[in-house]
Tab-separated table of C-alpha atoms in Angstrom:
chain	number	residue	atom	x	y	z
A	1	UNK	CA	-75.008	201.272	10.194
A	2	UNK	CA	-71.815	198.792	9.514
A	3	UNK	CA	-68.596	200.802	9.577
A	4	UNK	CA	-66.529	201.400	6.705
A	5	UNK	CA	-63.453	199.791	6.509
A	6	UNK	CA	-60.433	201.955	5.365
A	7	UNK	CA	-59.367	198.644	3.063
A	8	UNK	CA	-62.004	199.863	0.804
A	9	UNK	CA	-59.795	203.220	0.044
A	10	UNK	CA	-56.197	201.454	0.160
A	11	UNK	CA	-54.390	201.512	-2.898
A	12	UNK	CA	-54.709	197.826	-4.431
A	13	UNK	CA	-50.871	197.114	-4.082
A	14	UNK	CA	-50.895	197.833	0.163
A	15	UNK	CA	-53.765	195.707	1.004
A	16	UNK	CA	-53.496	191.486	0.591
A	17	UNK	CA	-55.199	190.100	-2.302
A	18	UNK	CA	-58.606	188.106	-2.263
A	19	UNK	CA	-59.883	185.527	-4.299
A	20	UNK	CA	-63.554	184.850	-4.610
A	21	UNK	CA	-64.873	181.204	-4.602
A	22	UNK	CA	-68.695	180.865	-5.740
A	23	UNK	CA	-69.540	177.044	-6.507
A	24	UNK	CA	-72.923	177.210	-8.593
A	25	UNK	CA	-75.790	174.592	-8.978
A	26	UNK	CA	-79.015	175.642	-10.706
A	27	UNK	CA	-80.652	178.413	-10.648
A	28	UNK	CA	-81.136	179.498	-6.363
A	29	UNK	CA	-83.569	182.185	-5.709
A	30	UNK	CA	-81.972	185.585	-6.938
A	31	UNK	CA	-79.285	183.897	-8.107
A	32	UNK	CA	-78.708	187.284	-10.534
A	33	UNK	CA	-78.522	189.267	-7.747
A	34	UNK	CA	-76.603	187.013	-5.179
A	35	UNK	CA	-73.502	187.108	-7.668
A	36	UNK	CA	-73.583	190.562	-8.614
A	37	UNK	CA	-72.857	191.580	-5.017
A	38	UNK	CA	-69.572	190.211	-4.734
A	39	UNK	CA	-68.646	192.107	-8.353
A	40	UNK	CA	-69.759	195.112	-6.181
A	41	UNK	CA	-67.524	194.739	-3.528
A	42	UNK	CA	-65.516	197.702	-2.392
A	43	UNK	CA	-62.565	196.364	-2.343
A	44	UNK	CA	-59.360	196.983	-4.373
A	45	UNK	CA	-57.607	193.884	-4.871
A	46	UNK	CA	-59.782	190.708	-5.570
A	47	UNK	CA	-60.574	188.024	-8.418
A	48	UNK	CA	-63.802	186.114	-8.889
A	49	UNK	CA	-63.617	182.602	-9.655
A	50	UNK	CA	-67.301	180.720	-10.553
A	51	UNK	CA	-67.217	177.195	-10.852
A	52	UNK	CA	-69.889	174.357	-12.534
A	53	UNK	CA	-69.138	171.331	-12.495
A	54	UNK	CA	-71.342	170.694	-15.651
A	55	UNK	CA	-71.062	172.626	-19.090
A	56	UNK	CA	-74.840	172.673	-19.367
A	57	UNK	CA	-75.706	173.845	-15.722
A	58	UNK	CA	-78.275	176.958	-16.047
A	59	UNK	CA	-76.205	178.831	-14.118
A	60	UNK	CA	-73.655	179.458	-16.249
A	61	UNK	CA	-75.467	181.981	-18.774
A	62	UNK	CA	-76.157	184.033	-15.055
A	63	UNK	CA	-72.636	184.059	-14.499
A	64	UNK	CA	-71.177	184.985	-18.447
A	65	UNK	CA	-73.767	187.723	-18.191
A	66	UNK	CA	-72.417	189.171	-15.125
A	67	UNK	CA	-68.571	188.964	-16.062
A	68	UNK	CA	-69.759	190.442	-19.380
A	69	UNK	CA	-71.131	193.530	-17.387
A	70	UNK	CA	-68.173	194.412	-15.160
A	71	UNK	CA	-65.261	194.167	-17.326
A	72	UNK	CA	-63.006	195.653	-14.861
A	73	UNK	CA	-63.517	193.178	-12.260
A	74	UNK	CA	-60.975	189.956	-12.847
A	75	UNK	CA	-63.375	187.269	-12.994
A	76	UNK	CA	-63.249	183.738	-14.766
A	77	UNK	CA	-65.145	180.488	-14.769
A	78	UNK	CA	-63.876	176.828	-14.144
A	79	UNK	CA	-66.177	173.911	-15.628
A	80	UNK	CA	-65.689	170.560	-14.554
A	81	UNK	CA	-65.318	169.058	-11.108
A	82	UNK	CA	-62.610	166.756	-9.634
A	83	UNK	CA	-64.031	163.923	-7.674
A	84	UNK	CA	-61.640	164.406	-3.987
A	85	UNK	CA	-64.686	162.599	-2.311
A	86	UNK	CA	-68.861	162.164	-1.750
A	87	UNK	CA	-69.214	166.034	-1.129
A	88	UNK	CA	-70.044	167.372	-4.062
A	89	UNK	CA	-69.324	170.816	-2.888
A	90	UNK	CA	-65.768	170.495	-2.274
A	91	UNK	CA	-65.705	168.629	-5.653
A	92	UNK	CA	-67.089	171.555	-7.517
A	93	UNK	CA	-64.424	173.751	-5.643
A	94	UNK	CA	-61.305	172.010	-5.784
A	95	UNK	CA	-60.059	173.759	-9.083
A	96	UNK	CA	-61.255	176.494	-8.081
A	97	UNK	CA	-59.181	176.480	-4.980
A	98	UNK	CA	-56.326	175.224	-6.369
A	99	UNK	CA	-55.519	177.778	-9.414
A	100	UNK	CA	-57.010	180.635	-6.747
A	101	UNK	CA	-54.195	183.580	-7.397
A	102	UNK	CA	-54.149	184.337	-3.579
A	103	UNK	CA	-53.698	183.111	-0.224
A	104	UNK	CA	-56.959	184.426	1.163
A	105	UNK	CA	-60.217	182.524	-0.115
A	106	UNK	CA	-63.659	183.785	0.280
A	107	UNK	CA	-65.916	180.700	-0.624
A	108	UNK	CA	-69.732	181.913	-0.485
A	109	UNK	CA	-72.914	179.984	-1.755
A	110	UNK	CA	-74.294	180.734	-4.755
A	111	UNK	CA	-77.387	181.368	-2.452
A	112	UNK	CA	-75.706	184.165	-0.699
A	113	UNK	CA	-75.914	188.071	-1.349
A	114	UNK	CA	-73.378	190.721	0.776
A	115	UNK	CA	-73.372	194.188	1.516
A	116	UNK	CA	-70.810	195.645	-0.381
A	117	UNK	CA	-68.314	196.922	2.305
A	118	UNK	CA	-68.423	193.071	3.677
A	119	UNK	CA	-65.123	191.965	1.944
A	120	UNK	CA	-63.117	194.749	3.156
A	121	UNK	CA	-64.401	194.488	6.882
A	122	UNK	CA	-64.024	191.000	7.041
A	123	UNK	CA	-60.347	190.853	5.560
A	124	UNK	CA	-59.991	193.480	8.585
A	125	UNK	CA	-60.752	190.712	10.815
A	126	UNK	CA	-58.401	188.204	9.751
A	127	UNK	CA	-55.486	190.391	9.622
A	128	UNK	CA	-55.983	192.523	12.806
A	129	UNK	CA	-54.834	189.336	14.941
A	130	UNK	CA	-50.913	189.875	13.470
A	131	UNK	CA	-50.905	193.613	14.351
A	132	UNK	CA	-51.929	193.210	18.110
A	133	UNK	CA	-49.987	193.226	21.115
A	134	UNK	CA	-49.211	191.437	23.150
A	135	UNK	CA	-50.447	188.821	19.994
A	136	UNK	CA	-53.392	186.476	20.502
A	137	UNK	CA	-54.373	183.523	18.937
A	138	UNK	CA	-54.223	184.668	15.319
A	139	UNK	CA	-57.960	184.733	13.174
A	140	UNK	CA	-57.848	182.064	10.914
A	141	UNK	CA	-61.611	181.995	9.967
A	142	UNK	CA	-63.896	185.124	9.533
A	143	UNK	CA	-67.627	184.031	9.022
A	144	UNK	CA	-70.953	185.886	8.580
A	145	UNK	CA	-73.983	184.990	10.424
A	146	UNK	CA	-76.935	183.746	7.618
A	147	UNK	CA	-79.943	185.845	7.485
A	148	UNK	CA	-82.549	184.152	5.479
A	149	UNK	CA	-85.920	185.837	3.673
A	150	UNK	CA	-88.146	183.601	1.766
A	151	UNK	CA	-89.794	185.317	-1.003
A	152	UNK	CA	-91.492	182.740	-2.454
A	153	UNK	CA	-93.630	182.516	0.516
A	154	UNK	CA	-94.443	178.590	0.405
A	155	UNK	CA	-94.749	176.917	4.113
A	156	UNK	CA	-91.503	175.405	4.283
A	157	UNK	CA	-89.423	178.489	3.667
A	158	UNK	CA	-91.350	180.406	5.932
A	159	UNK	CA	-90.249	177.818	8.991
A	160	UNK	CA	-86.894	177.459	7.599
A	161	UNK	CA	-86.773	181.611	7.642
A	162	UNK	CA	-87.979	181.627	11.113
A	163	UNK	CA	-86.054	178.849	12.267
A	164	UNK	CA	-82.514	180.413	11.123
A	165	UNK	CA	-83.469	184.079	11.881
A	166	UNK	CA	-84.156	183.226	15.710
A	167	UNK	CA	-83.082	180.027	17.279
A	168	UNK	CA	-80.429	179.066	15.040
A	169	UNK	CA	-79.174	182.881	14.601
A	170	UNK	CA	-79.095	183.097	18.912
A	171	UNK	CA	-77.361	180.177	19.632
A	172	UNK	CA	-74.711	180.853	16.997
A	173	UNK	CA	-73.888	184.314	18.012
A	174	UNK	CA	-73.939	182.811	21.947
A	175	UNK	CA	-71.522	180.315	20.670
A	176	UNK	CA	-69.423	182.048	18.944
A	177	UNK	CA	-68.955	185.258	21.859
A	178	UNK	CA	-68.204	182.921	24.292
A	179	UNK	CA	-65.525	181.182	21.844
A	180	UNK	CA	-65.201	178.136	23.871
A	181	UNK	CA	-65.634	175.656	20.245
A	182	UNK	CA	-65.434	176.318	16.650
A	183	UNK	CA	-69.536	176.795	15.303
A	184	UNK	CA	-69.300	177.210	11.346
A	185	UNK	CA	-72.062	177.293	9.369
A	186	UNK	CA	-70.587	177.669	5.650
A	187	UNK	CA	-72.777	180.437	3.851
A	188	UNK	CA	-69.422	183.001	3.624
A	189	UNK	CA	-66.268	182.372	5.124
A	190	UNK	CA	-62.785	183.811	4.681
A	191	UNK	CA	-59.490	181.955	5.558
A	192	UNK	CA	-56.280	181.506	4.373
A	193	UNK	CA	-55.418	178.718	1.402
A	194	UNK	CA	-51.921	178.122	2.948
A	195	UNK	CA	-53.026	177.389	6.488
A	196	UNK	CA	-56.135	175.071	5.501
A	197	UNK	CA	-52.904	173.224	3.584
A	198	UNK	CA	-51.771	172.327	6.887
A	199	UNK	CA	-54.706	170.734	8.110
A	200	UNK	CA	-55.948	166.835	7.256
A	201	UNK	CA	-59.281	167.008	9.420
A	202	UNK	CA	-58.255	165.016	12.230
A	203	UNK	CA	-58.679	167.752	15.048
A	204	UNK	CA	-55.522	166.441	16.180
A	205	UNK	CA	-53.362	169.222	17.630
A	206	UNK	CA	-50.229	169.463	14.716
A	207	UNK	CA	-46.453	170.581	15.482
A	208	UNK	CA	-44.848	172.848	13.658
A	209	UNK	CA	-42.706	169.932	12.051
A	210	UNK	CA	-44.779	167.262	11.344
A	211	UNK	CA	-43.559	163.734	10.953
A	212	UNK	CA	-43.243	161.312	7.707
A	213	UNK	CA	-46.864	159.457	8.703
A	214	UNK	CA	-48.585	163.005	8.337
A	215	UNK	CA	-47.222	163.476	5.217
A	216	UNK	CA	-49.242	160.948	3.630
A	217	UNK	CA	-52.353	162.210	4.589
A	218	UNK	CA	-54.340	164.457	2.242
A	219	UNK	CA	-54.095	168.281	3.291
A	220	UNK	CA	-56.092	171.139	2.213
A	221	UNK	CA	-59.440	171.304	0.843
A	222	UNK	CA	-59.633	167.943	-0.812
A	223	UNK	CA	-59.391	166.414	3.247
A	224	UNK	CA	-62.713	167.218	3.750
A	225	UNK	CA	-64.306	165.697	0.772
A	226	UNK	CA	-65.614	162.696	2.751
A	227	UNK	CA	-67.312	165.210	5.273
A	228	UNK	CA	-71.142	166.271	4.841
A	229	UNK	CA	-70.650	169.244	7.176
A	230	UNK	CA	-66.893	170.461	5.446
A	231	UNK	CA	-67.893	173.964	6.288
A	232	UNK	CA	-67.854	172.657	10.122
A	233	UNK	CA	-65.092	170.770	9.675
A	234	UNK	CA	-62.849	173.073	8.125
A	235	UNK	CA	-63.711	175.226	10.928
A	236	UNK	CA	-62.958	172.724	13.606
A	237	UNK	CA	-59.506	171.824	11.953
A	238	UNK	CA	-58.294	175.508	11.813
A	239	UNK	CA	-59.234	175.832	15.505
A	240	UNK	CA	-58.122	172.623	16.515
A	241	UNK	CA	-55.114	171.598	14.726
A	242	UNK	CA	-53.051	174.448	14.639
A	243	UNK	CA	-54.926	176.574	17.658
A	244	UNK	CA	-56.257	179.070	15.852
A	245	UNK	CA	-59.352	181.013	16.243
A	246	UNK	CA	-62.573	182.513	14.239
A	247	UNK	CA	-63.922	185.917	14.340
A	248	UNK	CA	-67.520	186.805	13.439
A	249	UNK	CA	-67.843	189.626	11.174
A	250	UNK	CA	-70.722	192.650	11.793
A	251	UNK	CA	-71.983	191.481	8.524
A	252	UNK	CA	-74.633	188.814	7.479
A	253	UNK	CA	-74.841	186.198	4.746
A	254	UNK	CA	-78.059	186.811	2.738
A	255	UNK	CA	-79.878	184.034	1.768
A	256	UNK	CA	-83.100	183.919	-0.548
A	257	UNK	CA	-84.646	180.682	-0.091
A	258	UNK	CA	-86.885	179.121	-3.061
A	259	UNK	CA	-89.412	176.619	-2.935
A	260	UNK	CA	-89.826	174.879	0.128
A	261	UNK	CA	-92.553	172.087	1.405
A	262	UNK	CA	-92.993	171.408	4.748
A	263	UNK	CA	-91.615	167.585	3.704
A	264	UNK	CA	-88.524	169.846	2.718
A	265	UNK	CA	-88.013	171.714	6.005
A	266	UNK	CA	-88.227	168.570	7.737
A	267	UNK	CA	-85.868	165.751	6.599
A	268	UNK	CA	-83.535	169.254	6.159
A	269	UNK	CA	-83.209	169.361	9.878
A	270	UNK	CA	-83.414	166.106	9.795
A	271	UNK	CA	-79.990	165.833	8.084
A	272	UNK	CA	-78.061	168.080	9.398
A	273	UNK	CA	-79.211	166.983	13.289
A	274	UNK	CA	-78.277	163.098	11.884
A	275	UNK	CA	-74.706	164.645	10.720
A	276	UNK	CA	-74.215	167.048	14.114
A	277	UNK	CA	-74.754	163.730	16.581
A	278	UNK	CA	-71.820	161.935	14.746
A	279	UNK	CA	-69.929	165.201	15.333
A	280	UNK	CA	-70.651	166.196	18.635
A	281	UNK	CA	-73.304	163.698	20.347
A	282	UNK	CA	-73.179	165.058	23.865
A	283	UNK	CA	-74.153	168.867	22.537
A	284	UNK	CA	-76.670	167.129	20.376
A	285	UNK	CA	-78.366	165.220	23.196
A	286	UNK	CA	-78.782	168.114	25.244
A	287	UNK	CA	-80.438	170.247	21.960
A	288	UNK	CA	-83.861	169.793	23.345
A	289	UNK	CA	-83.315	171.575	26.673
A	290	UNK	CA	-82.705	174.357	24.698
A	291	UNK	CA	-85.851	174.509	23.198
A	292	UNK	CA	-88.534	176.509	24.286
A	293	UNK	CA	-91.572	174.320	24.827
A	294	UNK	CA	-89.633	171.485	27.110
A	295	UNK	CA	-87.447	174.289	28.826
A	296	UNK	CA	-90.782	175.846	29.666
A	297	UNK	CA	-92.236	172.931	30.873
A	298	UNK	CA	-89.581	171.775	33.615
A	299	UNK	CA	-89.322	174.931	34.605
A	300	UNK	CA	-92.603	175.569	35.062
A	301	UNK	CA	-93.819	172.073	36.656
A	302	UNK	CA	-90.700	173.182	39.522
A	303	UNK	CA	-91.593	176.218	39.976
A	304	UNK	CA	-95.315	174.903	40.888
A	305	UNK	CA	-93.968	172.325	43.028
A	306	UNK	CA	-91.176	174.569	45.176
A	307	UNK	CA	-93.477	177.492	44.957
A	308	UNK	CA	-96.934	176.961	43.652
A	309	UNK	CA	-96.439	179.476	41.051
A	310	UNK	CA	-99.394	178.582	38.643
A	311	UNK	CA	-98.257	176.707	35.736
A	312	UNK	CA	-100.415	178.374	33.217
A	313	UNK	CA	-99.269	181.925	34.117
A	314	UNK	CA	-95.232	180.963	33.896
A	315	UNK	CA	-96.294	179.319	30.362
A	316	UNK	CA	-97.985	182.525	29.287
A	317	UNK	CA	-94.939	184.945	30.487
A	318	UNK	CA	-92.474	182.681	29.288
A	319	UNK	CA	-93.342	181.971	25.839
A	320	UNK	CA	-94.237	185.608	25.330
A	321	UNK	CA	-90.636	186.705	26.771
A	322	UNK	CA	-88.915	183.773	24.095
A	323	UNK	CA	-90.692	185.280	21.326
A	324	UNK	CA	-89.923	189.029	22.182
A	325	UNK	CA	-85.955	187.778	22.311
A	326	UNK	CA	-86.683	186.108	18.866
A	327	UNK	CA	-88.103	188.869	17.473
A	328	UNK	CA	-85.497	190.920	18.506
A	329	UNK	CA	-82.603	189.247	17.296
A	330	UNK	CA	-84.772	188.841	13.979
A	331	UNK	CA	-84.804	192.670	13.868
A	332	UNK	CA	-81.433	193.065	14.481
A	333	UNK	CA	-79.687	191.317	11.763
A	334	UNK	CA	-82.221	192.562	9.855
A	335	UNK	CA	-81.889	196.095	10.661
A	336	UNK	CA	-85.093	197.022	10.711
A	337	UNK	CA	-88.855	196.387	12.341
A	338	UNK	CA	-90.627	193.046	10.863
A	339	UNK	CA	-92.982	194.799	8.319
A	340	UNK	CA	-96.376	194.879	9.158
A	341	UNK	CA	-97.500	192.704	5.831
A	342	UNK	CA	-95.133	189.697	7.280
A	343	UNK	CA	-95.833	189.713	11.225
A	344	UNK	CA	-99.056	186.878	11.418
A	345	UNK	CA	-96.686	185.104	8.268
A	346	UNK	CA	-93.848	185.639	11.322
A	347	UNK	CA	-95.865	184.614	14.101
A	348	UNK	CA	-97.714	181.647	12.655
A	349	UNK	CA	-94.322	179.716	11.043
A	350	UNK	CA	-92.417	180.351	14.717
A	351	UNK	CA	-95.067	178.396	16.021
A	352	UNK	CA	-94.823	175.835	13.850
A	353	UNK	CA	-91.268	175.795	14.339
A	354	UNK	CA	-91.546	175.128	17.888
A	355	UNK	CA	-93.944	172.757	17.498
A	356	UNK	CA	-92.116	170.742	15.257
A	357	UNK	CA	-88.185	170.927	16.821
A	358	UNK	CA	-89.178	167.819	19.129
A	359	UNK	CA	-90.533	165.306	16.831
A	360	UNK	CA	-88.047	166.390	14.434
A	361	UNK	CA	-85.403	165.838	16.577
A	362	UNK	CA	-86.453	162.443	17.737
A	363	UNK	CA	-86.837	161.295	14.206
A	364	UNK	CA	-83.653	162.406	13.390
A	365	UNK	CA	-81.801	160.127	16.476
A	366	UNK	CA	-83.760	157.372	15.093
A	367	UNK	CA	-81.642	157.105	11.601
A	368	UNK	CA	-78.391	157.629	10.417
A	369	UNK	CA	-79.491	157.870	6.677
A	370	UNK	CA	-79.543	161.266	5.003
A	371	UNK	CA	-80.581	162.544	1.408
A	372	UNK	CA	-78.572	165.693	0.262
A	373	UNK	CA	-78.926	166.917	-3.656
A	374	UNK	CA	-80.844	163.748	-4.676
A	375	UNK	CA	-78.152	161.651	-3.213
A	376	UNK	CA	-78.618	158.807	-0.153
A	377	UNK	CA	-75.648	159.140	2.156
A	378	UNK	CA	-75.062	156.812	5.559
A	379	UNK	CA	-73.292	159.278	8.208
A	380	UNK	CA	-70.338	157.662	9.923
A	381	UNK	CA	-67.894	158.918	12.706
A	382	UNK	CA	-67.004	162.275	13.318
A	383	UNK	CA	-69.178	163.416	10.269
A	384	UNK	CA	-68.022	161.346	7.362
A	385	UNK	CA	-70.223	160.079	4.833
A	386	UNK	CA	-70.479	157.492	2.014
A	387	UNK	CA	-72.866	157.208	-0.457
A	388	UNK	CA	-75.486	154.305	-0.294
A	389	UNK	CA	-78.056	152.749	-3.049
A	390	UNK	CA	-81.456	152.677	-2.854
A	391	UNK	CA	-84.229	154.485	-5.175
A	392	UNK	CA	-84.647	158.224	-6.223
A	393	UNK	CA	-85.416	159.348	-3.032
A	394	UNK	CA	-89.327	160.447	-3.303
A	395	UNK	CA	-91.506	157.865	-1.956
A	396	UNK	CA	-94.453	160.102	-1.408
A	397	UNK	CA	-95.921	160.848	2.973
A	398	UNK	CA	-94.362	163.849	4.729
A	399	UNK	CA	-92.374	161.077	6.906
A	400	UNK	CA	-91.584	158.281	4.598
A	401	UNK	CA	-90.468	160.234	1.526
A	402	UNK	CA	-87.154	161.589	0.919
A	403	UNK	CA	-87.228	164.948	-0.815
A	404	UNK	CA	-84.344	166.347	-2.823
A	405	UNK	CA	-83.721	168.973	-0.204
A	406	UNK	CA	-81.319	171.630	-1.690
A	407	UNK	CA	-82.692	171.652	-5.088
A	408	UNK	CA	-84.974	174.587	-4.555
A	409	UNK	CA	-83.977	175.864	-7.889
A	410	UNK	CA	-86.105	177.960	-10.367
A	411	UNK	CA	-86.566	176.227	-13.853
A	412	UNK	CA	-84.532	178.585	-16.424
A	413	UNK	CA	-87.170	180.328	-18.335
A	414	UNK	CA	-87.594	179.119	-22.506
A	415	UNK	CA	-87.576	182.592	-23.430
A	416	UNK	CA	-84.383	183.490	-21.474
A	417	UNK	CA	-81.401	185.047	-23.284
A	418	UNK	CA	-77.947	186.513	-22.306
A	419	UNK	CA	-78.558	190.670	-22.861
């Protein structure tokens, strides 16, 4: 049970204004539902802004529906993107971000649902750093571990839910306790418009006054266009730049996940292993002593050889013990036991998963090509990207063809309607 933050009861004028940033694409899983829990948020002092960047994007009837059933809430949409770079995020956001009426942004995915005390404790967060003493590093970034479920139950989402749920979810939260680098993964985050308009994404530590040269360089959100990973990035620049620091709020960042093939769960990783070597090559080399089957094996071909400790029976204790810690941090951003119904679903994609992180990895040092939203990008230095020609990205073969990953959109129904 998540406390409840006494934001949620302040009267609107006392309490520091939030503005909500949703970029939308297509219809994601539960899309309905994912927006409707940010016009639920108890919280007294916020605006929603939901942004298209084309007029006849299916989300959009979603979205007028929505505003058209809370009336109270201030809420608006933008249509139309500016073109600040080749993330087409950041593009769909930039209006957004720039006619925002206050300082503190929340941008969260379209694919993303909250609880609805999750604003208030996370505004908690970034504020409690200026009330401390003696003062510490002030919170410049609050972010929400993702949980993912994957109702639609196709193979793909099923490794991508047990992938993020357990590996990915453990070595985030270890990161991010032991707060020696910035980790951002860009589901939900809060921060503050005026200090990302000191940063240019250089990671270069800034003085207070800066000097004519850094004037010229672009500031704010429209700096990390040209990145891939901008959620990342923005992350490392707050922490880097001005020497600021993240906090990780109690609450998670709900994500529904559509239709995904096992060709889609692949070059995903793929990508985003292909960005992360650019970024931070040493931590990327070392990935695959993390992972269970190799750190299993050394260890248990050394413990044979000091001790004669039989390999079989280490293997047998130790993959048992890595799934029970799985499981366990499954359960508790879930909040509850794995039903019943789901456990051999569970069981049967963390294999998989396992199975798969090595020759995944190893395909993904091979390349640095990457398909994102139908679109071929080449990954450069420290994450940057720039687009690149050549065909529509679905060649057919689990290895050879290019899927467009993040489309897992539903079709919008012909007999839809707004009510």
């Amino acid at each position: 049970m998540r406390p409840r933050s006494p934001l949620a009861t302040a009267p609107p004028d006392s309490i520091p204004g939030v503005s909500i940033l949703r970029p939308l694409k297509g219809l994601d899983a539960n899309l309905y539902e994912n927006l409707e829990s940010t016009f639920t948020q108890e919280y007294p002092n916020f605006e929603i802004i939901l942004s298209v960047a084309d007029e006849q994007d299916q989300a959009l009837p979603v979205a007028r529906d929505l505003i058209s059933k809370y009336p109270s809430i201030t809420a608006r949409i933008i249509i139309g993107e500016e073109v600040v770079g080749v993330n087409p995020k950041v593009n769909n956001l930039i209006r957004s971000y720039r006619e925002a009426t206050h300082d503190i942004l929340w941008v969260i995915d379209s694919g993303v649902s909250v609880a609805p005390g999750t604003l208030a404790r996370s505004v908690d967060l970034l504020e409690s750093s200026t009330h401390t003493r003696p003062p510490k590093r002030r919170v410049a970034l609050v972010h929400h571990v993702p949980f993912v479920s994957a109702p639609e139950g196709f193979l793909g989402s099923r490794i991508e839910e047990a992938f993020l749920n357990t590996n990915h979810a453990k070595m985030y939260l270890a990161i991010n306790t032991v707060s020696i680098e910035s980790c951002v993964v860009g589901k939900s985050n809060l921060y503050r418009r005026s200090d990302l308009e000191r940063v240019n994404g250089s990671l270069k530590p800034r003085a207070h006054t800066e000097s004519n040269d850094d004037q010229d360089c672009t500031h704010g959100l429209a700096a990390f266009g040209k990145f891939l990973a901008e959620d990342n990035m923005i992350g490392s620049a707050l922490w880097h730049e001005l020497d600021l620091r993240h906090d990780l709020s109690c609450d998670v960042a709900h994500n529904a996940i559509g239709k995904m093939s096992l060709s889609d769960y692949v070059w995903r990783r793929v990508r985003w292993i292909r960005v992360r070597k650019y970024m931070t090559l040493a931590a990327t080399i070392m990935e695959p002593f993390t992972e269970n089957l190799l750190a299993s094996s050394i260890a248990a071909a050394s413990l044979w050889y000091l001790f004669g400790i039989p390999i079989w029976l280490f293997l047998v204790i130790h993959h048992a013990a890595w799934l029970w810690v799985d499981l366990d941090v499954y359960e508790s951003l879930a909040g509850h036991p794995l039903p019943a119904d789901r456990r051999w679903w569970f069981f049967t994609a963390w294999c998989l998963r396992e199975l798969l992180a090595l020759p995944i990895w190893f395909l993904a040092m091979l390349g640095n090509e990457v398909m994102w939203r139908g679109k071929k990008y080449e990954v450069l230095r420290a994450g940057e990207v720039k687009g690149t020609s050549g065909g529509d990205g679905n060649h057919g073969g689990l290895f050879t063809r290019w899927r467009q990953l993040d489309s897992h959109y539903q079709p919008l129904p012909s007999n839809y309607r707004d009510s």
